[in-house]
Each structure stands twice: as C-alpha cells, then as structure tokens.
Coordinates of C-alpha atoms in Angstrom, one line a residue:
X1 CA 5.8 4.2 -17.3
X2 CA 5.4 3.7 -13.6
X3 CA 7.7 1.5 -11.6
X4 CA 4.7 0.2 -9.5
X5 CA 1.0 0.6 -10.0
X6 CA -1.2 -0.4 -7.0
X7 CA -4.8 -1.3 -7.6
X8 CA -6.8 -0.4 -4.5
X9 CA -6.7 2.4 -2.0
X10 CA -7.5 0.3 1.1
X11 CA -5.2 -0.6 4.0
X12 CA -3.0 -3.1 2.1
X13 CA -2.7 -1.0 -1.0
X14 CA -1.8 2.1 1.0
X15 CA 0.8 0.3 3.1
X16 CA 2.4 -1.1 -0.1
X17 CA 2.5 2.4 -1.5
X18 CA 4.3 3.8 1.5
X19 CA 7.1 1.3 1.2
X20 CA 7.5 1.4 -2.6
X21 CA 7.4 5.2 -2.7
X22 CA 10.0 5.4 0.2
X23 CA 12.2 3.1 -1.8
X24 CA 12.1 5.8 -4.6
X25 CA 10.0 3.7 -7.0
X26 CA 7.6 5.7 -9.0
X27 CA 4.3 4.6 -7.5
X28 CA 0.7 5.2 -8.6
X29 CA -2.3 4.1 -6.6
X30 CA -5.5 3.6 -8.7
X31 CA -8.3 3.9 -6.1
X32 CA -11.6 2.5 -7.2
X33 CA -13.6 4.2 -4.4
X34 CA -14.2 3.3 -0.8
X35 CA -12.3 0.8 1.3
X36 CA -14.3 -1.8 3.2
X37 CA -12.7 -0.5 6.4
X38 CA -14.9 2.6 6.0
X39 CA -17.8 0.4 7.0
X40 CA -16.4 0.0 10.5
X41 CA -17.9 2.0 13.3
X42 CA -14.6 2.2 15.0
X43 CA -11.2 0.6 14.5
X44 CA -10.1 -0.7 17.9
X45 CA -7.6 -3.5 17.5
X46 CA -4.9 -1.6 15.6
X47 CA -1.7 -1.2 17.6
X48 CA -0.9 2.4 18.6
X49 CA -4.4 3.6 19.3
X50 CA -5.2 2.6 22.9
X51 CA -8.8 3.7 22.7
X52 CA -9.2 3.0 19.0
X53 CA -9.6 5.5 16.1
X54 CA -12.3 6.5 13.6
X55 CA -11.8 4.0 10.7
X56 CA -12.4 6.7 8.1
X57 CA -9.9 9.0 9.7
X58 CA -7.3 6.2 9.9
X59 CA -7.7 5.7 6.1
X60 CA -7.1 9.4 5.5
X61 CA -4.0 9.3 7.7
X62 CA -2.5 6.4 5.9
X63 CA -3.3 8.0 2.5
X64 CA -1.6 11.2 3.7
X65 CA 1.4 9.2 4.7
X66 CA 1.6 7.5 1.3
X67 CA 1.3 10.9 -0.4
X68 CA 4.1 12.3 1.8
X69 CA 6.2 9.4 0.9
X70 CA 5.8 10.3 -2.8
X71 CA 3.0 8.1 -4.1
X72 CA 0.5 9.5 -6.6
X73 CA -3.2 8.8 -6.7
X74 CA -5.8 8.4 -9.4
X75 CA -9.5 7.8 -8.9
X76 CA -10.8 5.1 -11.2
X77 CA -11.6 1.5 -11.7
X78 CA -9.2 -0.9 -13.4
X79 CA -10.9 -3.1 -16.0
X80 CA -8.0 -5.1 -17.6
X81 CA -4.3 -5.7 -17.3
X82 CA -2.3 -7.1 -20.2
X83 CA 1.5 -7.5 -21.0
X84 CA 3.0 -4.8 -23.2
X85 CA 4.9 -7.7 -24.9
X86 CA 3.6 -11.3 -24.6
X87 CA 7.1 -12.6 -25.0
X88 CA 8.8 -10.3 -22.5
X89 CA 7.1 -9.6 -19.2
X90 CA 10.0 -7.3 -18.3
X91 CA 8.5 -4.9 -20.8
X92 CA 5.8 -4.2 -18.2
X93 CA 2.0 -4.1 -18.4
X94 CA -0.8 -2.0 -19.9
X95 CA -3.5 -1.1 -17.4
X96 CA -6.9 -0.3 -18.8
X97 CA -9.3 1.9 -16.7
X98 CA -12.9 2.7 -17.0
X99 CA -13.3 5.9 -18.9
X100 CA -9.6 6.8 -18.5
X101 CA -6.4 6.6 -20.6
X102 CA -4.4 3.4 -20.5
X103 CA -1.6 3.3 -17.9
X104 CA 1.7 1.6 -18.1
X105 CA 3.7 0.0 -15.3
X106 CA 6.6 -2.3 -14.8
X107 CA 5.0 -4.0 -11.8
X108 CA 1.4 -4.2 -10.5
X109 CA 0.2 -5.0 -6.9
X110 CA -3.5 -6.0 -6.8
X111 CA -5.0 -4.9 -3.5
X112 CA -8.6 -4.5 -4.6
X113 CA -10.7 -6.8 -2.5
X114 CA -13.0 -8.2 -3.8
X115 CA -12.5 -7.2 -7.4
X116 CA -10.0 -9.2 -9.5
X117 CA -11.8 -9.5 -12.8
X118 CA -9.2 -7.2 -14.4
X119 CA -6.5 -9.9 -13.9
X120 CA -8.4 -12.6 -15.9
X121 CA -6.4 -11.8 -19.1
X122 CA -3.2 -12.7 -17.3
X123 CA -4.2 -16.1 -15.9
X124 CA -2.6 -15.3 -12.5
X125 CA -4.4 -18.2 -10.8
X126 CA -7.7 -17.0 -9.3
X127 CA -9.5 -19.3 -6.9
X128 CA -13.3 -19.1 -6.3
X129 CA -14.5 -19.6 -2.7
X130 CA -18.2 -19.2 -2.5
X131 CA -19.1 -16.0 -4.3
X132 CA -15.6 -14.5 -4.0
X133 CA -12.4 -14.9 -6.0
X134 CA -9.0 -14.9 -4.4
X135 CA -5.6 -14.7 -6.1
X136 CA -3.0 -17.4 -5.5
X137 CA 0.3 -16.1 -4.3
X138 CA 3.5 -17.4 -2.8
X139 CA 4.7 -16.4 0.7
X140 CA 5.9 -13.0 -0.6
X141 CA 2.7 -12.1 -2.5
X142 CA 4.0 -13.0 -6.0
X143 CA 1.5 -14.5 -8.4
X144 CA 2.1 -17.0 -11.2
X145 CA 2.9 -14.1 -13.5
X146 CA 6.2 -12.3 -13.0
X147 CA 5.7 -8.7 -12.1
X148 CA 2.1 -9.2 -10.8
X149 CA 1.5 -9.4 -7.0
X150 CA -1.5 -9.5 -4.7
X151 CA -1.9 -8.2 -1.2
X152 CA -4.3 -8.3 1.7
X153 CA -7.7 -10.0 1.7
X154 CA -7.5 -10.5 -2.1
X155 CA -4.5 -12.8 -1.4
X156 CA -6.4 -14.8 1.2
X157 CA -5.1 -12.9 4.2
X158 CA -7.4 -12.6 7.3
X159 CA -9.9 -9.7 7.2
X160 CA -8.1 -7.5 9.8
X161 CA -6.6 -4.1 9.2
X162 CA -3.3 -4.8 10.9
X163 CA -2.9 -8.0 8.9
X164 CA -3.7 -6.1 5.7
X165 CA -1.2 -3.4 6.4
X166 CA 1.5 -5.9 7.3
X167 CA 0.9 -8.0 4.2
X168 CA 0.8 -4.9 1.9
X169 CA 4.2 -3.9 3.3
X170 CA 5.6 -7.4 2.8
X171 CA 4.4 -7.6 -0.8
X172 CA 5.9 -4.2 -1.4
X173 CA 9.2 -5.4 -0.2
X174 CA 9.0 -8.3 -2.7
X175 CA 8.3 -5.8 -5.5
X176 CA 11.2 -3.7 -4.4
X177 CA 13.5 -6.7 -4.3
X178 CA 12.4 -7.8 -7.8
X179 CA 13.0 -4.3 -9.2
X180 CA 16.7 -4.7 -8.2
X181 CA 16.5 -1.4 -6.2
X182 CA 19.2 -1.1 -3.7
X183 CA 17.5 -1.7 -0.4
X184 CA 18.5 -2.8 3.1
X185 CA 15.9 -1.7 5.6
X186 CA 13.5 1.2 5.7
X187 CA 15.1 2.5 8.9
X188 CA 15.8 6.0 10.3
X189 CA 18.5 5.5 12.9
X190 CA 20.3 7.8 15.3
X191 CA 23.5 9.4 14.0
X192 CA 26.4 7.0 14.4
X193 CA 24.3 3.8 14.4
X194 CA 26.3 2.6 11.4
X195 CA 29.0 5.1 10.8
X196 CA 30.0 4.8 14.5
X197 CA 30.9 1.2 13.8
X198 CA 32.9 2.2 10.6
X199 CA 30.0 1.0 8.4
X200 CA 28.5 2.8 5.5
X201 CA 24.8 3.7 5.9
X202 CA 22.9 1.0 3.9
X203 CA 20.6 1.8 1.0
X204 CA 17.1 3.0 2.1
X205 CA 18.4 3.7 5.6
X206 CA 19.1 7.1 7.1
X207 CA 21.1 8.4 10.0
X208 CA 19.9 11.6 11.7
X209 CA 21.3 13.7 14.5
X210 CA 19.5 14.9 17.6
X211 CA 18.4 18.2 16.1
X212 CA 16.8 16.5 13.1
X213 CA 15.2 13.9 15.3
X214 CA 13.6 16.5 17.5
X215 CA 12.4 18.4 14.5
X216 CA 10.8 15.4 13.0
X217 CA 9.2 14.6 16.3
X218 CA 7.8 18.1 16.5
X219 CA 6.4 17.8 13.0
X220 CA 4.9 14.4 13.7
X221 CA 3.1 15.6 16.9
X222 CA 1.9 18.8 15.2
X223 CA 0.5 16.7 12.3
X224 CA -1.3 14.3 14.6
X225 CA -2.7 17.1 16.8
X226 CA -4.1 18.8 13.7
X227 CA -5.7 15.6 12.4
X228 CA -7.2 14.6 15.7
X229 CA -8.3 18.1 16.9
X230 CA -11.9 17.7 15.8
X231 CA -14.1 14.6 15.2
X232 CA -14.4 13.5 11.5
X233 CA -17.9 14.4 10.3
X234 CA -18.4 11.3 8.3
X235 CA -20.7 8.4 8.9
X236 CA -19.7 4.7 8.5
X237 CA -20.8 3.2 5.2
X238 CA -23.4 0.5 5.7
X239 CA -23.1 -2.8 3.9
X240 CA -25.1 -2.5 0.6
X241 CA -27.3 -5.5 1.5
X242 CA -28.7 -3.8 4.6
X243 CA -32.2 -2.5 4.1
X244 CA -32.7 1.1 5.0

C-alpha cells in the first residue's frame, strides 16, 4: 500500500509529489497522459525564468525533480476510487485503473484536470460549472472524504502554472500533516542555523556545511546546463477542437 497516490502528472500533481516524497511518504503518481500545459507555446510568467521556458521542457524538469525526490510513476487512467473498508477510511482506498491492476493507497490527491469521474463513488462533492466538474475542498485542499484531496484547477484554482504548483505543494503539506509524519519545514539550511542556537534540527529540515553546499550547487548547475543545452524537439499540442 502506498502512503500517497497522486492522480495526474501535470504541474499541481508533480509539485505535490515533490513534497510528499521529500517527506519520506511512499508516493506514486498515476499519469493519464499529457498535461494541458503542453499546449502552451511558451511558459513566460513562471518565476525564475526571465525569458520564459519551453512548457514541455518545464514539465520534464519537474517530473525529474519528483523522481529525484523519490516519487514513482505509472502511466494509466484511473477509473474509480473506493474505500477498502466502508466503516474505516483509515484503512485506505482501492484505486482501479484502465487495463491495470488495482492499486492501494492510504491517501489520494486528485490533480487530474478535468477528469474527476473516478471520484463519483466517494461522493466527495463535485460541482458542475458549464461543461466541467470541480471538486469542493477546504482551504488546505481536503475534500468531504477523509484521506481524499484535490489540487490545482480541479480544486477551482486559477488556470496558471505558478498557482497550480503552489496549490499542489499546499495540498501535499495537508496530506503530510494528516499522515502524522514528523514535519517542520522542507528546508536545507547552512550548518549551524539551528544547532548554532542550541536547537535540534527539526524534522524534514537539513543543515549542510559549505563543502556540501558547493557540491549541491555544482550538481544543480550541471543538471540545468545539460537540460538546457539543446532545444527540445517537441511541438506544442494543439487544442483538440482546432481544425487542422
């Protein structure tokens, strides 16, 4: 059984996976295919990229980051989610996939805009607006069913990558908190930041010395140079309603 199963490999799902995996929760992302972000010609309002970045390359970078953090990925489409025990939601959930074996998880984060039909058996509180369905959540992304969360556009958040990433992280923090995992902040601090004040290093926080800091900086620059050395030979995906 997984600690967290995330439905959707777009920005919000990947951001959630980075946080839950870094908190040492056994995390699986079930990716149904292509993120809507892949339709963008260029992603130009995301902080940290002064001249923008290829949207498809950005998605690959975030997926790589989630993988490095320890998340696993499975390609497939989720068709239904049901409790393992109707009288005990703490027993977790069974996740049915199209053509695959059932999966089990203690908690599930729905980040699969705009597909939420698989949540119908749980009665999480879906709202129809026009032709789309959204999932009702509280301010932390929790639905009406304990252990089920929704993130990003599916939860009614604005249709922007930076918002989706932030909301995915926020919902992941709620799942981490609810799992009773020891957690303070996902920080990497200079050596002595806590211990120099006679404090223990809090859970999920790490102190590193200068040598390690410089080594991590070297690896980070090397990684980015490798990813950005050549243009990505991949065209944007056009909206399916556009006539060719």
